[in-house]
Structures are given as structure tokens and as C-alpha cells.
Amino acid sequence: AQSVTQLDSQVPVFEEAPVELRCNYSSSVSVYLFWYVQYPNQGLQLLLKYLSGSTLVKGINGFEAEFNKSQTSFHLRKPSVHISDTAEYFCAVSESAGKSTFGDGTTLTVKP
Amino acid sequence: GAGVSQSPRYKVAKRGQDVALRCDPISGHVSLFWYQQALGQGPEFLTYFQNEAQLDKSGLPSDRFFAERPEGSVSTLKIQRTQQEDSAVYLCASSSETGFGNEQFFGPGTRLTVL
């Protein structure tokens, strides 16, 4: 069975600082990995995904993530955050068509 | 429509009532998913449709939960004899493809509160 652990429930940072949101997963088979963002009162929106190929994946809004198979991690990073990046971030894993398993989310709060 | 829509956005039910939650996926999207998101947690998979066929319902928590998509477009999630533990946000998502790793487009959710 697949599972996802987001290691930080809340991450406060100052504007223009770098940020890393950590995600570890467990699965017995090859998986596909995703990061979604949820702004207040909105639906989840895909930030980026890893299917295969290069382990460094670039997404929207300047975010990137690196797949590390040996450490079963898929951490999300941004070199310089903005106030508008304040949101809930979810890491997800899929090992079959259809079903995705999500972590419990990390609340990113960017302070001025 | 431009995205996935869900109705109602908010639903308050008395314990024991039946509720029906509607999802309108993006036009032409083959795959449709339902998730349950409890407060402070990530979405949990409930069920998956490919067109009108329900291919996976392993996440439905009990036989009080029932989902259908009779014409392969709009879907309804029905909860019978609601209980307080059913209080959550119910998310619907659709995808244009059926294979692995395809982006799911999420609706805003229906927040269900059972009193």
C-alpha cells in the first residue's frame, strides 16, 4: 500500500526567503508523484509532477521538486517566496490509474 | 464550463438524513474521482469512474455511501443516514485521460456538516 508523509505541518517564512516543503512516500512499486497547491476557498491546483526521466522537475510559479528514489522523497523548493505563495501544499503519490494518496498538507505562511 | 463545478458548496444535514452531492466535470473528461477531506487532513480517495463505469470504489467508507455517473458526465455522491463522522469537504476531480500520472482538475468542494 502506498502512503505519503509531509514532515512539516506548518512552515512560516519571510518574503524573498527560500523554502523547502518535505515529502516522503512509501510504495512497493513504481509511482508517480505530484505536488498540489490549495489557496483559500479554492480547489486543488497541480504545481508539478514526476512521471519519469529527469529527477528535477520544474512547475508553475517558480516551484521545483527533486525525486530521490533511494530516500523515497519528493521535496518541493522555491528559491524566493512571495506573499502570494501563502497556501496549503499537498504531496500525492499514484501507483495505479485513478487512485492517488495525499499527505496531510503543509501550510506555508509567507510573512512580509 | 471552464472548470469542475460542485453543488451545493455548503450542506448542513441533521444526523440520519440522506444527502446528494453533485459534480460537473470538465466537458469531455473521461475520468472522475471523488475524495473526502476531513479538517486538517489531506484528501482521501473514495471512488473512481471511467466514463460511466465505476472502476474502483475501494475508498467508500461504508455501504451508506453510493456514487453514480450514469451518462459518463455528471456524477452524484449520495450518503444515506448521515452520521457526524461524515462531516468533511467532498472533492470531485476530473481528468482527460485514463492512464497513469494524468493531471486531475479539482472542483472547489462541498462542505458537509452533519449535526
PDB file of N, CA and C in Angstrom, chain A residues 38 42-44 88-90 102-105, chain B residues 34-46 85-92 106-112:
ATOM      1  N   GLN A  38      -3.358  24.533  -2.685  1.00  0.00           N
ATOM      2  CA  GLN A  38      -4.754  24.902  -2.440  1.00  0.00           C
ATOM      3  C   GLN A  38      -4.793  26.275  -1.791  1.00  0.00           C
ATOM      4  N   GLN A  42     -10.499  27.708  -2.617  1.00  0.00           N
ATOM      5  CA  GLN A  42     -10.336  27.257  -3.996  1.00  0.00           C
ATOM      6  C   GLN A  42     -10.034  25.757  -4.027  1.00  0.00           C
ATOM      7  N   GLY A  43     -10.179  25.165  -5.203  1.00  0.00           N
ATOM      8  CA  GLY A  43      -9.836  23.761  -5.363  1.00  0.00           C
ATOM      9  C   GLY A  43      -8.339  23.554  -5.472  1.00  0.00           C
ATOM     10  N   LEU A  44      -7.917  22.302  -5.370  1.00  0.00           N
ATOM     11  CA  LEU A  44      -6.501  21.978  -5.527  1.00  0.00           C
ATOM     12  C   LEU A  44      -6.056  22.220  -6.966  1.00  0.00           C
ATOM     13  N   GLU A  88      -1.970  26.148   1.221  1.00  0.00           N
ATOM     14  CA  GLU A  88      -1.769  24.774   1.684  1.00  0.00           C
ATOM     15  C   GLU A  88      -1.185  23.969   0.530  1.00  0.00           C
ATOM     16  N   TYR A  89      -0.160  23.182   0.827  1.00  0.00           N
ATOM     17  CA  TYR A  89       0.516  22.394  -0.212  1.00  0.00           C
ATOM     18  C   TYR A  89       0.389  20.919   0.111  1.00  0.00           C
ATOM     19  N   PHE A  90       0.001  20.146  -0.907  1.00  0.00           N
ATOM     20  CA  PHE A  90      -0.209  18.716  -0.716  1.00  0.00           C
ATOM     21  C   PHE A  90       0.694  17.926  -1.659  1.00  0.00           C
ATOM     22  N   PHE A 102      -2.821  11.182  -0.805  1.00  0.00           N
ATOM     23  CA  PHE A 102      -2.326  12.503  -0.455  1.00  0.00           C
ATOM     24  C   PHE A 102      -1.735  12.510   0.959  1.00  0.00           C
ATOM     25  N   GLY A 103      -0.775  13.409   1.156  1.00  0.00           N
ATOM     26  CA  GLY A 103      -0.316  13.698   2.506  1.00  0.00           C
ATOM     27  C   GLY A 103      -1.305  14.621   3.199  1.00  0.00           C
ATOM     28  N   ASP A 104      -1.026  14.929   4.459  1.00  0.00           N
ATOM     29  CA  ASP A 104      -1.939  15.761   5.235  1.00  0.00           C
ATOM     30  C   ASP A 104      -1.756  17.257   5.006  1.00  0.00           C
ATOM     31  N   GLY A 105      -0.802  17.628   4.169  1.00  0.00           N
ATOM     32  CA  GLY A 105      -0.651  19.023   3.805  1.00  0.00           C
ATOM     33  C   GLY A 105       0.348  19.781   4.659  1.00  0.00           C
TER      34      GLY A 105
ATOM     35  N   TRP B  34     -13.823  11.027  -6.718  1.00  0.00           N
ATOM     36  CA  TRP B  34     -14.361  11.630  -5.500  1.00  0.00           C
ATOM     37  C   TRP B  34     -13.365  11.403  -4.363  1.00  0.00           C
ATOM     38  N   TYR B  35     -13.164  12.466  -3.583  1.00  0.00           N
ATOM     39  CA  TYR B  35     -12.297  12.397  -2.406  1.00  0.00           C
ATOM     40  C   TYR B  35     -13.045  12.986  -1.215  1.00  0.00           C
ATOM     41  N   GLN B  36     -12.665  12.542  -0.030  1.00  0.00           N
ATOM     42  CA  GLN B  36     -13.184  13.096   1.215  1.00  0.00           C
ATOM     43  C   GLN B  36     -12.021  13.756   1.957  1.00  0.00           C
ATOM     44  N   GLN B  37     -12.206  15.005   2.371  1.00  0.00           N
ATOM     45  CA  GLN B  37     -11.141  15.714   3.068  1.00  0.00           C
ATOM     46  C   GLN B  37     -11.637  16.165   4.437  1.00  0.00           C
ATOM     47  N   ALA B  38     -11.168  15.496   5.463  1.00  0.00           N
ATOM     48  CA  ALA B  38     -11.516  15.887   6.824  1.00  0.00           C
ATOM     49  C   ALA B  38     -10.676  17.094   7.234  1.00  0.00           C
ATOM     50  N   LEU B  39     -11.127  17.790   8.246  1.00  0.00           N
ATOM     51  CA  LEU B  39     -10.447  19.008   8.696  1.00  0.00           C
ATOM     52  C   LEU B  39      -9.002  18.706   9.086  1.00  0.00           C
ATOM     53  N   GLY B  40      -8.075  19.455   8.502  1.00  0.00           N
ATOM     54  CA  GLY B  40      -6.672  19.292   8.849  1.00  0.00           C
ATOM     55  C   GLY B  40      -5.984  18.110   8.216  1.00  0.00           C
ATOM     56  N   GLN B  41      -6.651  17.446   7.288  1.00  0.00           N
ATOM     57  CA  GLN B  41      -6.062  16.281   6.627  1.00  0.00           C
ATOM     58  C   GLN B  41      -6.066  16.451   5.116  1.00  0.00           C
ATOM     59  N   GLY B  42      -5.334  15.604   4.451  1.00  0.00           N
ATOM     60  CA  GLY B  42      -5.344  15.616   3.002  1.00  0.00           C
ATOM     61  C   GLY B  42      -6.542  14.863   2.458  1.00  0.00           C
ATOM     62  N   PRO B  43      -6.825  15.043   1.176  1.00  0.00           N
ATOM     63  CA  PRO B  43      -7.938  14.316   0.555  1.00  0.00           C
ATOM     64  C   PRO B  43      -7.708  12.807   0.608  1.00  0.00           C
ATOM     65  N   GLU B  44      -8.777  12.070   0.865  1.00  0.00           N
ATOM     66  CA  GLU B  44      -8.722  10.605   0.849  1.00  0.00           C
ATOM     67  C   GLU B  44      -9.626  10.086  -0.261  1.00  0.00           C
ATOM     68  N   PHE B  45      -9.068   9.185  -1.042  1.00  0.00           N
ATOM     69  CA  PHE B  45      -9.765   8.630  -2.199  1.00  0.00           C
ATOM     70  C   PHE B  45     -11.032   7.899  -1.777  1.00  0.00           C
ATOM     71  N   LEU B  46     -12.116   8.156  -2.510  1.00  0.00           N
ATOM     72  CA  LEU B  46     -13.359   7.436  -2.290  1.00  0.00           C
ATOM     73  C   LEU B  46     -13.654   6.483  -3.442  1.00  0.00           C
ATOM     74  N   GLU B  85     -19.594  11.677  11.791  1.00  0.00           N
ATOM     75  CA  GLU B  85     -18.265  11.428  11.244  1.00  0.00           C
ATOM     76  C   GLU B  85     -18.200  11.624   9.727  1.00  0.00           C
ATOM     77  N   ASP B  86     -19.364  11.829   9.088  1.00  0.00           N
ATOM     78  CA  ASP B  86     -19.370  12.104   7.646  1.00  0.00           C
ATOM     79  C   ASP B  86     -19.056  13.573   7.361  1.00  0.00           C
ATOM     80  N   SER B  87     -19.033  14.407   8.386  1.00  0.00           N
ATOM     81  CA  SER B  87     -18.727  15.824   8.200  1.00  0.00           C
ATOM     82  C   SER B  87     -17.330  15.970   7.621  1.00  0.00           C
ATOM     83  N   ALA B  88     -17.240  16.630   6.462  1.00  0.00           N
ATOM     84  CA  ALA B  88     -15.973  16.779   5.748  1.00  0.00           C
ATOM     85  C   ALA B  88     -16.232  17.619   4.499  1.00  0.00           C
ATOM     86  N   VAL B  89     -15.153  17.914   3.789  1.00  0.00           N
ATOM     87  CA  VAL B  89     -15.287  18.509   2.463  1.00  0.00           C
ATOM     88  C   VAL B  89     -15.169  17.382   1.447  1.00  0.00           C
ATOM     89  N   TYR B  90     -16.106  17.318   0.535  1.00  0.00           N
ATOM     90  CA  TYR B  90     -16.097  16.283  -0.502  1.00  0.00           C
ATOM     91  C   TYR B  90     -15.646  16.927  -1.804  1.00  0.00           C
ATOM     92  N   LEU B  91     -14.545  16.413  -2.311  1.00  0.00           N
ATOM     93  CA  LEU B  91     -13.919  16.958  -3.508  1.00  0.00           C
ATOM     94  C   LEU B  91     -14.168  16.053  -4.703  1.00  0.00           C
ATOM     95  N   CYS B  92     -14.411  16.684  -5.816  1.00  0.00           N
ATOM     96  CA  CYS B  92     -14.534  15.969  -7.078  1.00  0.00           C
ATOM     97  C   CYS B  92     -13.404  16.434  -7.992  1.00  0.00           C
ATOM     98  N   PHE B 106      -9.462  19.734  -9.964  1.00  0.00           N
ATOM     99  CA  PHE B 106     -10.342  19.656  -8.807  1.00  0.00           C
ATOM    100  C   PHE B 106     -11.398  20.749  -8.806  1.00  0.00           C
ATOM    101  N   GLY B 107     -12.566  20.397  -8.306  1.00  0.00           N
ATOM    102  CA  GLY B 107     -13.592  21.375  -8.019  1.00  0.00           C
ATOM    103  C   GLY B 107     -13.355  22.013  -6.660  1.00  0.00           C
ATOM    104  N   PRO B 108     -14.172  23.003  -6.289  1.00  0.00           N
ATOM    105  CA  PRO B 108     -13.983  23.712  -5.019  1.00  0.00           C
ATOM    106  C   PRO B 108     -14.427  22.927  -3.796  1.00  0.00           C
ATOM    107  N   GLY B 109     -15.193  21.848  -4.033  1.00  0.00           N
ATOM    108  CA  GLY B 109     -15.630  21.013  -2.921  1.00  0.00           C
ATOM    109  C   GLY B 109     -16.998  21.391  -2.381  1.00  0.00           C
ATOM    110  N   THR B 110     -17.606  20.416  -1.714  1.00  0.00           N
ATOM    111  CA  THR B 110     -18.838  20.638  -0.950  1.00  0.00           C
ATOM    112  C   THR B 110     -18.521  20.384   0.518  1.00  0.00           C
ATOM    113  N   ARG B 111     -18.767  21.385   1.334  1.00  0.00           N
ATOM    114  CA  ARG B 111     -18.530  21.214   2.773  1.00  0.00           C
ATOM    115  C   ARG B 111     -19.805  20.695   3.420  1.00  0.00           C
ATOM    116  N   LEU B 112     -19.750  19.459   3.914  1.00  0.00           N
ATOM    117  CA  LEU B 112     -20.897  18.826   4.557  1.00  0.00           C
ATOM    118  C   LEU B 112     -20.724  18.882   6.066  1.00  0.00           C
TER     119      LEU B 112
END
